Tab-separated table of C-alpha atoms in Angstrom:
chain	number	residue	atom	x	y	z
A	1	GLN	CA	-7.266	17.935	-8.236
A	2	LEU	CA	-7.938	15.624	-5.287
A	3	GLN	CA	-6.268	12.267	-5.802
A	4	LEU	CA	-3.784	9.607	-4.739
A	5	VAL	CA	-1.192	8.452	-7.239
A	6	GLU	CA	0.595	5.122	-6.880
A	7	SER	CA	3.988	4.473	-8.425
A	8	GLY	CA	7.037	2.263	-8.084
A	9	GLY	CA	5.779	-1.034	-9.431
A	10	GLY	CA	7.638	-3.127	-11.933
A	11	LEU	CA	8.925	-6.541	-12.905
A	12	VAL	CA	11.280	-8.181	-10.416
A	13	GLU	CA	12.577	-11.653	-9.657
A	14	PRO	CA	11.715	-13.536	-6.461
A	15	GLY	CA	13.742	-12.295	-3.520
A	16	GLU	CA	14.164	-8.782	-4.876
A	17	SER	CA	12.655	-5.598	-3.471
A	18	LEU	CA	10.479	-2.701	-4.546
A	19	ARG	CA	9.310	0.475	-2.868
A	20	LEU	CA	5.863	1.707	-3.792
A	21	SER	CA	4.856	5.330	-3.333
A	22	CYS	CA	1.434	6.815	-2.677
A	23	ALA	CA	1.495	10.551	-3.303
A	24	ALA	CA	-1.407	12.773	-2.336
A	25	SER	CA	-2.418	15.741	-4.465
A	26	GLY	CA	-4.851	18.463	-3.500
A	27	PHE	CA	-4.999	17.566	0.187
A	28	THR	CA	-2.796	16.534	3.065
A	29	LEU	CA	-2.950	12.895	4.121
A	30	ASP	CA	-1.401	13.296	7.557
A	31	SER	CA	-4.869	13.287	9.132
A	32	TYR	CA	-5.923	9.980	7.562
A	33	SER	CA	-5.212	6.301	7.917
A	34	ILE	CA	-3.850	4.986	4.617
A	35	GLY	CA	-4.058	1.419	3.391
A	36	TRP	CA	-2.314	-0.508	0.652
A	37	PHE	CA	-4.460	-3.026	-1.207
A	38	ARG	CA	-3.626	-5.768	-3.681
A	39	GLN	CA	-5.837	-6.935	-6.532
A	40	VAL	CA	-5.201	-10.221	-8.323
A	41	PRO	CA	-7.428	-11.298	-11.245
A	42	GLY	CA	-10.061	-13.734	-10.059
A	43	LYS	CA	-9.489	-12.988	-6.385
A	44	GLU	CA	-10.944	-10.541	-3.909
A	45	ARG	CA	-9.090	-7.340	-3.189
A	46	GLU	CA	-7.117	-7.649	0.028
A	47	GLY	CA	-5.618	-5.127	2.368
A	48	VAL	CA	-1.908	-5.804	2.757
A	49	SER	CA	-0.836	-2.943	5.019
A	50	CYS	CA	-2.213	0.083	6.819
A	51	ILE	CA	-0.838	3.021	8.763
A	52	VAL	CA	-2.719	5.095	11.297
A	53	ILE	CA	-1.306	8.519	10.601
A	54	ASN	CA	-2.216	10.145	13.901
A	55	ASP	CA	-0.599	7.566	16.207
A	56	ARG	CA	1.835	5.959	13.715
A	57	THR	CA	0.534	2.450	14.380
A	58	THR	CA	1.025	0.029	11.487
A	59	TYR	CA	-0.778	-3.162	10.465
A	60	TYR	CA	0.034	-5.956	8.035
A	61	ALA	CA	-1.641	-8.929	6.454
A	62	ASP	CA	-0.185	-12.212	7.689
A	63	SER	CA	1.127	-12.984	4.217
A	64	VAL	CA	3.465	-9.968	4.214
A	65	LYS	CA	4.501	-9.630	7.868
A	66	GLY	CA	8.256	-9.442	8.214
A	67	ARG	CA	8.720	-8.578	4.544
A	68	PHE	CA	6.729	-5.375	3.948
A	69	THR	CA	7.019	-2.065	5.795
A	70	ILE	CA	4.612	0.843	5.503
A	71	SER	CA	5.838	4.330	6.324
A	72	ARG	CA	5.057	7.972	5.708
A	73	ASP	CA	6.900	11.157	4.867
A	74	ASN	CA	4.679	14.054	5.804
A	75	ALA	CA	7.021	16.586	4.215
A	76	LYS	CA	6.431	14.879	0.864
A	77	ASN	CA	2.769	14.099	1.573
A	78	THR	CA	3.541	10.507	0.637
A	79	VAL	CA	3.049	7.025	2.080
A	80	TYR	CA	5.437	4.243	1.090
A	81	LEU	CA	5.307	0.471	1.003
A	82	GLN	CA	8.740	-1.127	1.147
A	83	MET	CA	8.447	-4.672	-0.165
A	84	ASN	CA	11.375	-7.001	0.512
A	85	ASN	CA	11.939	-10.645	-0.363
A	86	LEU	CA	9.174	-10.537	-2.927
A	87	LYS	CA	7.405	-13.748	-3.840
A	88	PRO	CA	5.399	-14.691	-6.940
A	89	GLU	CA	2.278	-14.611	-4.753
A	90	ASP	CA	2.856	-10.872	-4.266
A	91	THR	CA	2.083	-10.218	-7.926
A	92	GLY	CA	-0.872	-7.914	-8.468
A	93	ASP	CA	-2.110	-4.388	-8.894
A	94	TYR	CA	-1.373	-2.313	-5.801
A	95	TYR	CA	-3.573	0.571	-4.736
A	96	CYS	CA	-3.430	2.998	-1.863
A	97	ALA	CA	-6.493	4.606	-0.355
A	98	ILE	CA	-7.898	6.361	2.642
A	99	ALA	CA	-8.736	3.385	4.811
A	100	ARG	CA	-9.760	1.958	8.142
A	101	CYS	CA	-7.025	-0.169	9.694
A	102	LEU	CA	-9.103	-2.038	12.282
A	103	PRO	CA	-10.614	-4.559	12.706
A	104	THR	CA	-9.460	-5.288	9.147
A	105	ILE	CA	-7.789	-3.124	6.522
A	106	THR	CA	-10.788	-1.626	4.753
A	107	TYR	CA	-11.129	0.805	1.885
A	108	LEU	CA	-13.018	4.012	2.630
A	109	THR	CA	-12.470	6.369	-0.277
A	110	LEU	CA	-10.139	7.880	-2.865
A	111	TRP	CA	-7.735	5.527	-4.578
A	112	GLY	CA	-5.937	5.929	-7.845
A	113	GLN	CA	-5.111	3.888	-10.912
A	114	GLY	CA	-2.762	1.518	-9.122
A	115	THR	CA	0.712	0.267	-9.929
A	116	LEU	CA	1.480	-3.213	-11.227
A	117	VAL	CA	3.912	-5.463	-9.381
A	118	THR	CA	5.027	-8.613	-11.167
A	119	VAL	CA	7.281	-11.113	-9.396
A	120	SER	CA	8.538	-13.783	-11.750
A	121	SER	CA	11.693	-15.662	-12.597
Protein backbone atom coordinates (compact mmCIF):
# COMPACT_ATOMS: atom_id res chain seq x y z
CA GLN A 1 0.00 0.00 0.00
CA LEU A 2 1.34 3.42 -1.00
CA GLN A 3 0.54 6.00 1.64
CA LEU A 4 1.64 8.56 4.22
CA VAL A 5 0.36 8.21 7.77
CA GLU A 6 0.34 11.14 10.18
CA SER A 7 0.39 10.65 13.94
CA GLY A 8 1.30 12.43 17.15
CA GLY A 9 -1.49 14.94 17.49
CA GLY A 10 -3.42 15.51 20.66
CA LEU A 11 -4.80 18.00 23.15
CA VAL A 12 -2.23 20.27 24.80
CA GLU A 13 -2.20 23.55 26.68
CA PRO A 14 -0.59 26.72 25.29
CA GLY A 15 3.17 26.64 25.64
CA GLU A 16 3.44 22.86 25.49
CA SER A 17 4.99 20.80 22.71
CA LEU A 18 4.10 18.00 20.34
CA ARG A 19 6.03 16.01 17.77
CA LEU A 20 4.12 14.91 14.70
CA SER A 21 5.27 11.99 12.59
CA CYS A 22 4.76 11.34 8.89
CA ALA A 23 5.54 7.72 8.08
CA ALA A 24 5.77 6.49 4.52
CA SER A 25 4.56 3.03 3.54
CA GLY A 26 5.18 1.29 0.24
CA PHE A 27 7.84 3.71 -0.98
CA THR A 28 10.87 5.62 0.21
CA LEU A 29 10.43 9.35 0.75
CA ASP A 30 14.10 10.29 0.74
CA SER A 31 13.82 11.38 -2.90
CA TYR A 32 10.93 13.78 -2.29
CA SER A 33 10.30 17.14 -0.72
CA ILE A 34 7.75 16.74 2.08
CA GLY A 35 5.44 19.42 3.38
CA TRP A 36 3.32 19.76 6.49
CA PHE A 37 -0.04 21.46 6.01
CA ARG A 38 -2.63 22.75 8.46
CA GLN A 39 -6.38 22.81 7.89
CA VAL A 40 -8.68 24.91 10.07
CA PRO A 41 -12.47 24.87 9.48
CA GLY A 42 -13.51 27.86 7.43
CA LYS A 43 -9.97 28.71 6.37
CA GLU A 44 -7.76 27.76 3.47
CA ARG A 45 -5.24 25.00 3.91
CA GLU A 46 -1.80 26.43 4.56
CA GLY A 47 1.66 25.02 4.29
CA VAL A 48 3.44 25.36 7.62
CA SER A 49 6.76 23.65 6.91
CA CYS A 50 8.64 21.88 4.15
CA ILE A 51 11.87 19.94 3.79
CA VAL A 52 13.80 19.39 0.60
CA ILE A 53 15.03 15.87 1.10
CA ASN A 54 17.89 15.94 -1.39
CA ASP A 55 19.65 19.06 -0.05
CA ARG A 56 18.16 19.14 3.48
CA THR A 57 16.92 22.72 3.11
CA THR A 58 13.94 23.57 5.31
CA TYR A 59 11.20 26.20 5.02
CA TYR A 60 8.62 27.55 7.45
CA ALA A 61 5.55 29.72 7.41
CA ASP A 62 6.11 33.02 9.20
CA SER A 63 3.59 32.06 11.86
CA VAL A 64 5.67 29.09 13.05
CA LYS A 65 9.26 30.25 12.52
CA GLY A 66 11.32 29.79 15.66
CA ARG A 67 8.80 27.38 17.16
CA PHE A 68 8.49 24.49 14.69
CA THR A 69 11.26 22.29 13.30
CA ILE A 70 10.92 19.85 10.44
CA SER A 71 13.33 16.94 10.20
CA ARG A 72 13.70 13.51 8.68
CA ASP A 73 14.93 10.08 9.68
CA ASN A 74 15.67 8.15 6.53
CA ALA A 75 16.29 4.93 8.45
CA LYS A 76 12.68 5.08 9.65
CA ASN A 77 11.34 6.51 6.39
CA THR A 78 9.70 9.22 8.46
CA VAL A 79 9.48 13.02 8.51
CA TYR A 80 8.81 14.80 11.79
CA LEU A 81 7.40 18.15 12.81
CA GLN A 82 8.53 19.25 16.26
CA MET A 83 6.12 21.89 17.51
CA ASN A 84 7.22 23.92 20.53
CA ASN A 85 5.51 26.74 22.41
CA LEU A 86 2.18 25.85 20.88
CA LYS A 87 -0.46 28.54 20.59
CA PRO A 88 -4.25 28.27 20.23
CA GLU A 89 -3.83 29.51 16.64
CA ASP A 90 -1.90 26.31 15.88
CA THR A 91 -5.05 24.23 16.35
CA GLY A 92 -6.05 22.28 13.27
CA ASP A 93 -5.77 19.08 11.31
CA TYR A 94 -2.18 18.48 10.22
CA TYR A 95 -1.33 16.61 7.04
CA CYS A 96 1.93 15.67 5.41
CA ALA A 97 2.32 15.24 1.68
CA ILE A 98 4.75 15.12 -1.17
CA ALA A 99 5.15 18.82 -1.84
CA ARG A 100 6.94 21.65 -3.55
CA CYS A 101 8.74 23.91 -1.09
CA LEU A 102 9.30 26.94 -3.33
CA PRO A 103 8.11 29.55 -4.08
CA THR A 104 5.45 28.53 -1.54
CA ILE A 105 4.78 25.27 0.26
CA THR A 106 2.47 23.51 -2.17
CA TYR A 107 0.78 20.14 -2.13
CA LEU A 108 1.62 17.81 -5.01
CA THR A 109 0.27 14.39 -4.14
CA LEU A 110 -0.29 11.65 -1.58
CA TRP A 111 -1.41 12.73 1.86
CA GLY A 112 -3.15 10.75 4.53
CA GLN A 113 -5.99 11.16 6.98
CA GLY A 114 -4.25 13.78 9.09
CA THR A 115 -3.76 14.15 12.82
CA LEU A 116 -5.67 16.61 14.99
CA VAL A 117 -3.80 19.14 17.12
CA THR A 118 -5.84 21.06 19.68
CA VAL A 119 -4.20 23.79 21.75
CA SER A 120 -6.48 25.02 24.50
CA SER A 121 -6.38 25.97 28.14
